[in-house]
mmCIF file of C-alpha atoms in Angstrom:
data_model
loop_
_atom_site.group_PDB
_atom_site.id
_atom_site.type_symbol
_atom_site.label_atom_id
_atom_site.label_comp_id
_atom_site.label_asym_id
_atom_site.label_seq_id
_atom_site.Cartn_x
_atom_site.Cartn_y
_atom_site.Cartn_z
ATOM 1 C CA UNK W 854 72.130 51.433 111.551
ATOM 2 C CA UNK W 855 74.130 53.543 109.142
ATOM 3 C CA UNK W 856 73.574 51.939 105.122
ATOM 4 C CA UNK W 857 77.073 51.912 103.757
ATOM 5 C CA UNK W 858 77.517 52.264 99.815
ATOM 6 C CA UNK W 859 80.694 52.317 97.409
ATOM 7 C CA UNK W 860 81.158 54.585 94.473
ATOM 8 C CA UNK W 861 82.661 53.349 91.840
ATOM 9 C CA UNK W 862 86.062 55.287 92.862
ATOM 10 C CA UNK W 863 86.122 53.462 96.171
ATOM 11 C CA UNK W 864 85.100 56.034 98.604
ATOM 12 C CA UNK W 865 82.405 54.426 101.172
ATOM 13 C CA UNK W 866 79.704 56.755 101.975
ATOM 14 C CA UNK W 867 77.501 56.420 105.030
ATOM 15 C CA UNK W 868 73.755 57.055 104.902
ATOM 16 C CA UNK W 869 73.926 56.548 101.075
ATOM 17 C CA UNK W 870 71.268 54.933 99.386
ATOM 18 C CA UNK W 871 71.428 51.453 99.081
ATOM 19 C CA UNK W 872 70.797 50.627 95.613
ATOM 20 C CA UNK W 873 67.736 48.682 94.527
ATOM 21 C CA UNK W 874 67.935 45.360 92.398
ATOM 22 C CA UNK W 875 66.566 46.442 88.691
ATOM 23 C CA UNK W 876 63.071 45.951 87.796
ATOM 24 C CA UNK W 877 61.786 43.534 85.520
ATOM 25 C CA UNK W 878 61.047 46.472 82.870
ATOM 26 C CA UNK W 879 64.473 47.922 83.284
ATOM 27 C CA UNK W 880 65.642 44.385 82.728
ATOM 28 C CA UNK W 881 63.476 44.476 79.938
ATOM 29 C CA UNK W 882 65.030 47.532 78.377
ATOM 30 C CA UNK W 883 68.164 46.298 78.928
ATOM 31 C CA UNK W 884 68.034 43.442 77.091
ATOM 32 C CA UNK W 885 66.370 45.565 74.082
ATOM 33 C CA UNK W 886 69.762 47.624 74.176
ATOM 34 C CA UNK W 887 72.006 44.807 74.055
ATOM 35 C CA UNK W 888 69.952 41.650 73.269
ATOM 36 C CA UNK W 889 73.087 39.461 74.667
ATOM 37 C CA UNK W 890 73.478 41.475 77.993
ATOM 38 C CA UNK W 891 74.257 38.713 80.183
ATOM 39 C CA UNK W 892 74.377 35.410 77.949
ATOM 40 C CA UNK W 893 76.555 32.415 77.853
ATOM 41 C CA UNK W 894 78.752 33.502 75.018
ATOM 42 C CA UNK W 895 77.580 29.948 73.389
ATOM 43 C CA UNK W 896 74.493 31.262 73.307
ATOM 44 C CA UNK W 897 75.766 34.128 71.786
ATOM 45 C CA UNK W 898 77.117 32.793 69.547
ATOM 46 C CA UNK W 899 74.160 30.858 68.878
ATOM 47 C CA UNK W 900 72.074 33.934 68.031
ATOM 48 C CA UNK W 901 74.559 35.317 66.218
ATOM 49 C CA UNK W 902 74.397 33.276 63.682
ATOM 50 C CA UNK W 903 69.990 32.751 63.460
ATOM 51 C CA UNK W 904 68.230 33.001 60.650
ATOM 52 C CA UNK W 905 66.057 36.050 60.827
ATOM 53 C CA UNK W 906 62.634 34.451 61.535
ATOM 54 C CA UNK W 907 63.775 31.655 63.536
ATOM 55 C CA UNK W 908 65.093 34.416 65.577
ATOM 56 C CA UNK W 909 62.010 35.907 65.920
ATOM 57 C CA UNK W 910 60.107 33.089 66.985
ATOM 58 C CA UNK W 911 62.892 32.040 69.543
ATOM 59 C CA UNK W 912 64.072 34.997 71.012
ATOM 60 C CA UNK W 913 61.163 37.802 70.564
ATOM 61 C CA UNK W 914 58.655 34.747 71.273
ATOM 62 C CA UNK W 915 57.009 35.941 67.954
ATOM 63 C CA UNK W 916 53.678 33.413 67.202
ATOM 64 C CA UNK W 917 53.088 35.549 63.682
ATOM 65 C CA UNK W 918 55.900 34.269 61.801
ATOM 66 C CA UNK W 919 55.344 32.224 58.944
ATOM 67 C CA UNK W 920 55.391 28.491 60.386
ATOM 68 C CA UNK W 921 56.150 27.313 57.032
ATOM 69 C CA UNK W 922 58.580 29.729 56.206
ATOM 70 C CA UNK W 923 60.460 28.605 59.968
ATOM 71 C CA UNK W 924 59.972 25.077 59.269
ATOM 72 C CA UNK W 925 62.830 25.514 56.135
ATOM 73 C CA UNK W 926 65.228 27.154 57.747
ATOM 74 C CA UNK W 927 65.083 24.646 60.695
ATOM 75 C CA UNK W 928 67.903 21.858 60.306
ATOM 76 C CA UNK W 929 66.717 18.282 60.026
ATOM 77 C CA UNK W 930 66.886 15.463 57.833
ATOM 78 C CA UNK W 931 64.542 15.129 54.845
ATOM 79 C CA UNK W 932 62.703 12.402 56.856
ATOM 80 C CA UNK W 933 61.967 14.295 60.036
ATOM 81 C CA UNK W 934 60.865 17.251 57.762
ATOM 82 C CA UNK W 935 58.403 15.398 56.243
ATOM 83 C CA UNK W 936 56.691 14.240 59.803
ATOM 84 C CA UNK W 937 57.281 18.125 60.769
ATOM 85 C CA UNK W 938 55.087 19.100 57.938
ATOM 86 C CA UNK W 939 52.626 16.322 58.897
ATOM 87 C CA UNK W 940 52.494 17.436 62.490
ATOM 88 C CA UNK W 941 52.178 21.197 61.568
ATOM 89 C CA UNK W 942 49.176 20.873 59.159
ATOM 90 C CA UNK W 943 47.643 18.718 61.373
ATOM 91 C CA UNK W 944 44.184 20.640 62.759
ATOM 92 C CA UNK W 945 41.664 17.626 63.435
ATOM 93 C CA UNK W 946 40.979 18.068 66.408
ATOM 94 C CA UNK W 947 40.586 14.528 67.634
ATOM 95 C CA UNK W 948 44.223 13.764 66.458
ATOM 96 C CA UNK W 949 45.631 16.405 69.028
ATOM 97 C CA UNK W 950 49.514 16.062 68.789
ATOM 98 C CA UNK W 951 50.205 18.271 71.762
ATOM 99 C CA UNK W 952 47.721 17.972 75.317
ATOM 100 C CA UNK W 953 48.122 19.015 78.873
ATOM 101 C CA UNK W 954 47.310 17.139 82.115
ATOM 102 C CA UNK W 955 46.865 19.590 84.549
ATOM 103 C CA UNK W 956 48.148 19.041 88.385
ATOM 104 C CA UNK W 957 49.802 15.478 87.886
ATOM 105 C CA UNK W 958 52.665 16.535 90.556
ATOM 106 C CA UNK W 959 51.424 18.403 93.489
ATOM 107 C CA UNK W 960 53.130 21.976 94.352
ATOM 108 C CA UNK W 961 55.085 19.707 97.053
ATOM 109 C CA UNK W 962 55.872 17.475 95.273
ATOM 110 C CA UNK W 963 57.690 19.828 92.445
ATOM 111 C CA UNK W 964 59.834 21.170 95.673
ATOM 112 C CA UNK W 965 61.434 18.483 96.288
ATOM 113 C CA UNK W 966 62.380 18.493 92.178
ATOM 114 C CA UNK W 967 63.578 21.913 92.963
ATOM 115 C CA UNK W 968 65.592 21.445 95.670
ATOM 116 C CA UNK W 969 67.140 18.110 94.373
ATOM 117 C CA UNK W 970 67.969 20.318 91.201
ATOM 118 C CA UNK W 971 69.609 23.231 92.756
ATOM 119 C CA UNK W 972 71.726 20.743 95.178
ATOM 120 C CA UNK W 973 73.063 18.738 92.407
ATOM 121 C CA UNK W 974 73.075 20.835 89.228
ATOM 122 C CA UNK W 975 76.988 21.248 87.305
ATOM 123 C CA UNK W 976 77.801 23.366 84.412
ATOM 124 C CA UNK W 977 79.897 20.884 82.707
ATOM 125 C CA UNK W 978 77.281 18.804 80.981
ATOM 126 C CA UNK W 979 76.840 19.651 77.287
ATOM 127 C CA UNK W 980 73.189 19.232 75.292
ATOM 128 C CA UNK W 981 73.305 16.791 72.316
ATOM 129 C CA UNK W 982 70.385 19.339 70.466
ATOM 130 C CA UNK W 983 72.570 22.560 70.395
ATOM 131 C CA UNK W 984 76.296 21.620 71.921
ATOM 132 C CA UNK W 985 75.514 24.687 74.460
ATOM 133 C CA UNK W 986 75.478 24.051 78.273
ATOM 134 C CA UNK W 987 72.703 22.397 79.109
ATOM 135 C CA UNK W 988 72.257 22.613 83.026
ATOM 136 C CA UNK W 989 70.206 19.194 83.516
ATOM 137 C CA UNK W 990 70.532 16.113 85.847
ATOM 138 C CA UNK W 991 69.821 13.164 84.213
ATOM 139 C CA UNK W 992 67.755 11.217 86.722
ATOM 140 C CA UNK W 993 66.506 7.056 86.617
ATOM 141 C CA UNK W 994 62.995 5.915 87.390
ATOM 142 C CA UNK W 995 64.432 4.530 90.356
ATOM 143 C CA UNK W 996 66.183 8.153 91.498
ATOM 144 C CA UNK W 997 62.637 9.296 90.515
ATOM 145 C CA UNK W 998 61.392 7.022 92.893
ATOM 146 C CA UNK W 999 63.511 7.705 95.789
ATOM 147 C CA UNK W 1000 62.705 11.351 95.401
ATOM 148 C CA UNK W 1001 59.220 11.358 94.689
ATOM 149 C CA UNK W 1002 57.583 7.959 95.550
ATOM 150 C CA UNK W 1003 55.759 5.658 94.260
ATOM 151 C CA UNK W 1004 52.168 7.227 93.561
ATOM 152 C CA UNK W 1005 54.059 10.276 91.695
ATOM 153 C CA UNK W 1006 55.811 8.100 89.618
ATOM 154 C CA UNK W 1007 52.688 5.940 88.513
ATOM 155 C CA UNK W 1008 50.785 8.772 87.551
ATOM 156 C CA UNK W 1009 53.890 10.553 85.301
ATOM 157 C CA UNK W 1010 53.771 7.696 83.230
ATOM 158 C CA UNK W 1011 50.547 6.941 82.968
ATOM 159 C CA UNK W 1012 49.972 10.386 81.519
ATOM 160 C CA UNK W 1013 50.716 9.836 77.468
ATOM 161 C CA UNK W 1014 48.208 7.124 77.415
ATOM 162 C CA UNK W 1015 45.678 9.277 79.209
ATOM 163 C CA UNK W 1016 45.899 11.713 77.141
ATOM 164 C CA UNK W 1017 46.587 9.744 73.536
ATOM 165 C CA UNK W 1018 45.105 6.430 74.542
ATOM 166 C CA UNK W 1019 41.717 6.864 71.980
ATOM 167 C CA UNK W 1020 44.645 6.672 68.887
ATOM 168 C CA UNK W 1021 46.278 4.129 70.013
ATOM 169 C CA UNK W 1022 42.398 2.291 70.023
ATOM 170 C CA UNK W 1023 42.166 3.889 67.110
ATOM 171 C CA UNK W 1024 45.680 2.601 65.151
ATOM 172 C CA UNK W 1025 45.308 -0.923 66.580
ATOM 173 C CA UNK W 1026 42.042 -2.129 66.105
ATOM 174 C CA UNK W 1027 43.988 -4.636 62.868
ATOM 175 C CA UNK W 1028 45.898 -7.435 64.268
ATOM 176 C CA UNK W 1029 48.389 -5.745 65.467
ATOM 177 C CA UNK W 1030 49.647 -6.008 69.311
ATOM 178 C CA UNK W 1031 52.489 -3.305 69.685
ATOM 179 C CA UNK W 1032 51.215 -0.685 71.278
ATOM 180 C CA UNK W 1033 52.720 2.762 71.504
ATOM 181 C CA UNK W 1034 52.561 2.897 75.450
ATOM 182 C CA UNK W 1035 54.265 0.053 75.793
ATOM 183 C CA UNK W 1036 57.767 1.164 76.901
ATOM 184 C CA UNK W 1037 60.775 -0.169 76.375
ATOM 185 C CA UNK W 1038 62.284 2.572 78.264
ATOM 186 C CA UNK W 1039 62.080 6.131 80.004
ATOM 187 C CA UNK W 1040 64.897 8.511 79.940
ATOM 188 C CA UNK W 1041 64.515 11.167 82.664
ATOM 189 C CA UNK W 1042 65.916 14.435 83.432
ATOM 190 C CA UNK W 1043 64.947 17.932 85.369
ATOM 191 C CA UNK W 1044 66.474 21.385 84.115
ATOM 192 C CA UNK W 1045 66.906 24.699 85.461
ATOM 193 C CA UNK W 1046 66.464 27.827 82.293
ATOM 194 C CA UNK W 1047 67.811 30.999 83.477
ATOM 195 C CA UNK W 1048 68.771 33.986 80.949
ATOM 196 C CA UNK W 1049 72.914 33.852 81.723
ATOM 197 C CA UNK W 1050 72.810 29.810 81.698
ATOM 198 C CA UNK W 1051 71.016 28.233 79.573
ATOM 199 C CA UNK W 1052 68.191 31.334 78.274
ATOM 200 C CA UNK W 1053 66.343 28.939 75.407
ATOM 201 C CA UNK W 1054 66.013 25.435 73.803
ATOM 202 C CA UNK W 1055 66.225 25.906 69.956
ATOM 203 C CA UNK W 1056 63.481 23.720 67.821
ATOM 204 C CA UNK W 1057 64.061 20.665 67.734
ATOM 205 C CA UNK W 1058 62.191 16.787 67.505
ATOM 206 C CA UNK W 1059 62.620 14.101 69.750
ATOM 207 C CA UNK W 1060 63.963 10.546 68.750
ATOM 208 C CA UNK W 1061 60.942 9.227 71.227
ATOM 209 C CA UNK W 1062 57.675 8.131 70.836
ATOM 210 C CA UNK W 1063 56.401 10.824 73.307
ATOM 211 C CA UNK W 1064 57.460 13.474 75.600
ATOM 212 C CA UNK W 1065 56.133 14.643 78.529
ATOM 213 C CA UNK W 1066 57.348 18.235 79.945
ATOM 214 C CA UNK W 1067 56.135 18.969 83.498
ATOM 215 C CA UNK W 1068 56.398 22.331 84.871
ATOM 216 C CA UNK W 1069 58.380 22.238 87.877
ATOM 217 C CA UNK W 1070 57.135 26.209 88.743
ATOM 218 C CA UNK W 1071 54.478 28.440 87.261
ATOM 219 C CA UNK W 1072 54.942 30.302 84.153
ATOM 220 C CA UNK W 1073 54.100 33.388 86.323
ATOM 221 C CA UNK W 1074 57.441 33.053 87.942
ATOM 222 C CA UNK W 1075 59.541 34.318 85.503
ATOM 223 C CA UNK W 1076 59.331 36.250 81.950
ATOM 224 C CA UNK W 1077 60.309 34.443 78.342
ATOM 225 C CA UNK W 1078 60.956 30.290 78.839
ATOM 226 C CA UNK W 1079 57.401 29.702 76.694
ATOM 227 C CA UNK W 1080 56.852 25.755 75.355
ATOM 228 C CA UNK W 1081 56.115 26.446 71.738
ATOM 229 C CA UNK W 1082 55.428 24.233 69.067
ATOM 230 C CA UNK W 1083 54.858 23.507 65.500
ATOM 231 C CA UNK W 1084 51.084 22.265 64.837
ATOM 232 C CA UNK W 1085 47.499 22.907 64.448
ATOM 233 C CA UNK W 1086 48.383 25.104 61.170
ATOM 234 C CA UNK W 1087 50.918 27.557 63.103
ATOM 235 C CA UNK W 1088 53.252 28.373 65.939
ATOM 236 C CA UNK W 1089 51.325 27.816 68.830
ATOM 237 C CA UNK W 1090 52.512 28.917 72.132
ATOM 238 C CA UNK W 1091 52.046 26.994 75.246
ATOM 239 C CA UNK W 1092 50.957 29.714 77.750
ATOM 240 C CA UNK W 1093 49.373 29.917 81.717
ATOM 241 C CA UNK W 1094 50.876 26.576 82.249
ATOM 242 C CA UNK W 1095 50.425 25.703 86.104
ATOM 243 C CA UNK W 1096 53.184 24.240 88.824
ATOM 244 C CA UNK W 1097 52.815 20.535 88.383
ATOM 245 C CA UNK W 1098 50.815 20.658 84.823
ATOM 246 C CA UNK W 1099 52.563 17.809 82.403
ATOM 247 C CA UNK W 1100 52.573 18.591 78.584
ATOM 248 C CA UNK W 1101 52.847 15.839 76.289
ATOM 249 C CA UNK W 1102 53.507 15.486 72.915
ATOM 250 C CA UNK W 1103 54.175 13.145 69.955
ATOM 251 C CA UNK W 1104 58.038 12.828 68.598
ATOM 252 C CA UNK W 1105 57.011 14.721 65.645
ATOM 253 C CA UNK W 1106 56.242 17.666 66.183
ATOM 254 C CA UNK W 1107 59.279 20.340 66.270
ATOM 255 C CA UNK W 1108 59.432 22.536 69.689
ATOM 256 C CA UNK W 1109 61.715 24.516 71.773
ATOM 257 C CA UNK W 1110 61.819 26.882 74.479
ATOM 258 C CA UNK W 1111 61.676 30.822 73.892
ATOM 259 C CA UNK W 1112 64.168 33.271 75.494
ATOM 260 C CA UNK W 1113 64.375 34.153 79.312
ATOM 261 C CA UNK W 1114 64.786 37.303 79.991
ATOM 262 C CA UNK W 1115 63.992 37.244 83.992
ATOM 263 C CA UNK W 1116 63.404 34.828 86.781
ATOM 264 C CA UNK W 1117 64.555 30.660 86.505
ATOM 265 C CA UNK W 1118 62.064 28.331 84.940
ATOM 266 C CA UNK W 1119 62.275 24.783 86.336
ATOM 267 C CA UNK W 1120 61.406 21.589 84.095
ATOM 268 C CA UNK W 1121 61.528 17.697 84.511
ATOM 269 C CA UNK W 1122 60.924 15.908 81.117
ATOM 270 C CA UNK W 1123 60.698 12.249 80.461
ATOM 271 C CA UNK W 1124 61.191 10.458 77.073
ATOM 272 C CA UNK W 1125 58.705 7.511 76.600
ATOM 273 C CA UNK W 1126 60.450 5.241 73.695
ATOM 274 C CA UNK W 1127 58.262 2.968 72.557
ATOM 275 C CA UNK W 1128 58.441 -0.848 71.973
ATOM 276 C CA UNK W 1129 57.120 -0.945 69.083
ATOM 277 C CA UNK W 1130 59.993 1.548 67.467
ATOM 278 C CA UNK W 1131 57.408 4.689 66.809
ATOM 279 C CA UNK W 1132 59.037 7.770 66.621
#
């Protein structure tokens, strides 16, 4: 059959060409030309107004900038930039603030996340971090539940004290009982990052005990949307992270999410606040 093409002055042409979606390097050289082509203008606004090396670490997913010299011009409270600086100079190794548990959802398993996001997802919700879109459903344990099961469920939350458990043995062998994995409760949600929704989550700490980001697709799926965070001495960025691998990390430490410039990035993360009032 005959391929049928419009110029931009409306004739139709038969036999034309049809034309081919971009690449991801002309995408790429788009986006050098006009570093907002296709943003929310929120965002836009957003970047706009960034201080020069928080910009680089954000949007050009930079891991050489100064980490102290981002730390001050990130905006937080005097308190929570004193745990920042804690969590960045922290390098012993056996007080790891940020570890990964690889595979805790199966492929299958982060479908049905997927799906359940794509079906539901609204643009009207707005994120208390930067006031920008922030293209999320908020889900309950017992949503979670209903969408995953049972054995899914159990092992998401048992991940922070896999991963953590030998400091809270270590922080609580005095007489006291709270423990840090004892939850009072779990606030839920799954998010969808695409470059003309929402293309980046700026730094930021949690007002958890821990967090635990699982990644609903492989980082090989689309280009940008990196985990970074502030510790072990620097910027580090969270790379080759799997379908179904579950980050976790302590409330300190400051993170975000750098640029998309191609493809949709799909998260679920759940906030673990702690009885004992940690944070």
């Amino acid at each position: 059959s005959l391929s049928r093409h419009i110029r931009p002055n409306g004739i139709l042409l038969a036999n034309a060409a049809v034309c081919e979606p971009p690449t991801i390097q002309q995408k790429e050289q788009r986006i050098a030309e006009d570093p907002y082509d296709g943003m929310d203008d929120a965002f836009v606004q957003k970047q706009w107004f960034m201080p020069s090396v928080v910009e680089r670490a954000l949007i050009h997913q930079d891991a050489s900038v100064d980490p102290h010299e981002l730390l001050s011009r990130l905006d937080m409270s005097d308190a929570d930039r004193a745990k920042a600086q804690e969590a960045l100079e922290c390098t012993d190794e056996s007080s790891q603030l940020v570890q990964t548990a690889p595979g805790v959802l199966t492929p299958a398993e982060c479908a049905k996340l997927r799906t359940f996001l794509r079906k539901t997802i609204q643009d009207d919700g707005i994120d208390n971090v930067d006031g920008c879109p922030d293209w999320q459903v908020n889900l309950s344990s017992h949503k979670l539940t209903k969408i995953l099961g049972t054995s899914a469920v159990l092992r998401l939350m048992a991940v922070p004290e896999q991963l953590f458990g030998h400091e809270n043995d270590a922080n609580n062998n005095s007489n006291n009982n709270n423990s840090s994995f004892d939850y009072e409760r779990v606030g839920i949600f799954i998010r969808m990052y695409q470059r003309s929704k929402r293309p980046w989550m700026p730094f930021h700490r949690d007002g958890n005990r821990w967090t635990l980001n699982v990644a609903l697709n492989h980082d090989t799926e689309y280009t940008g949307g990196r985990l970074m965070a502030l510790y072990n001495g620097g910027l580090q960025i969270l790379d080759g992270r799997q379908e179904g691998d579950a980050t976790c990390h302590a409330a300190c430490v400051q993170h975000g999410v750098s640029a998309m410039h191609d493809g949709v990035r799909y998260s679920m993360i759940l906030f673990f606040h702690s009885s004992s009032g940690e944070a």
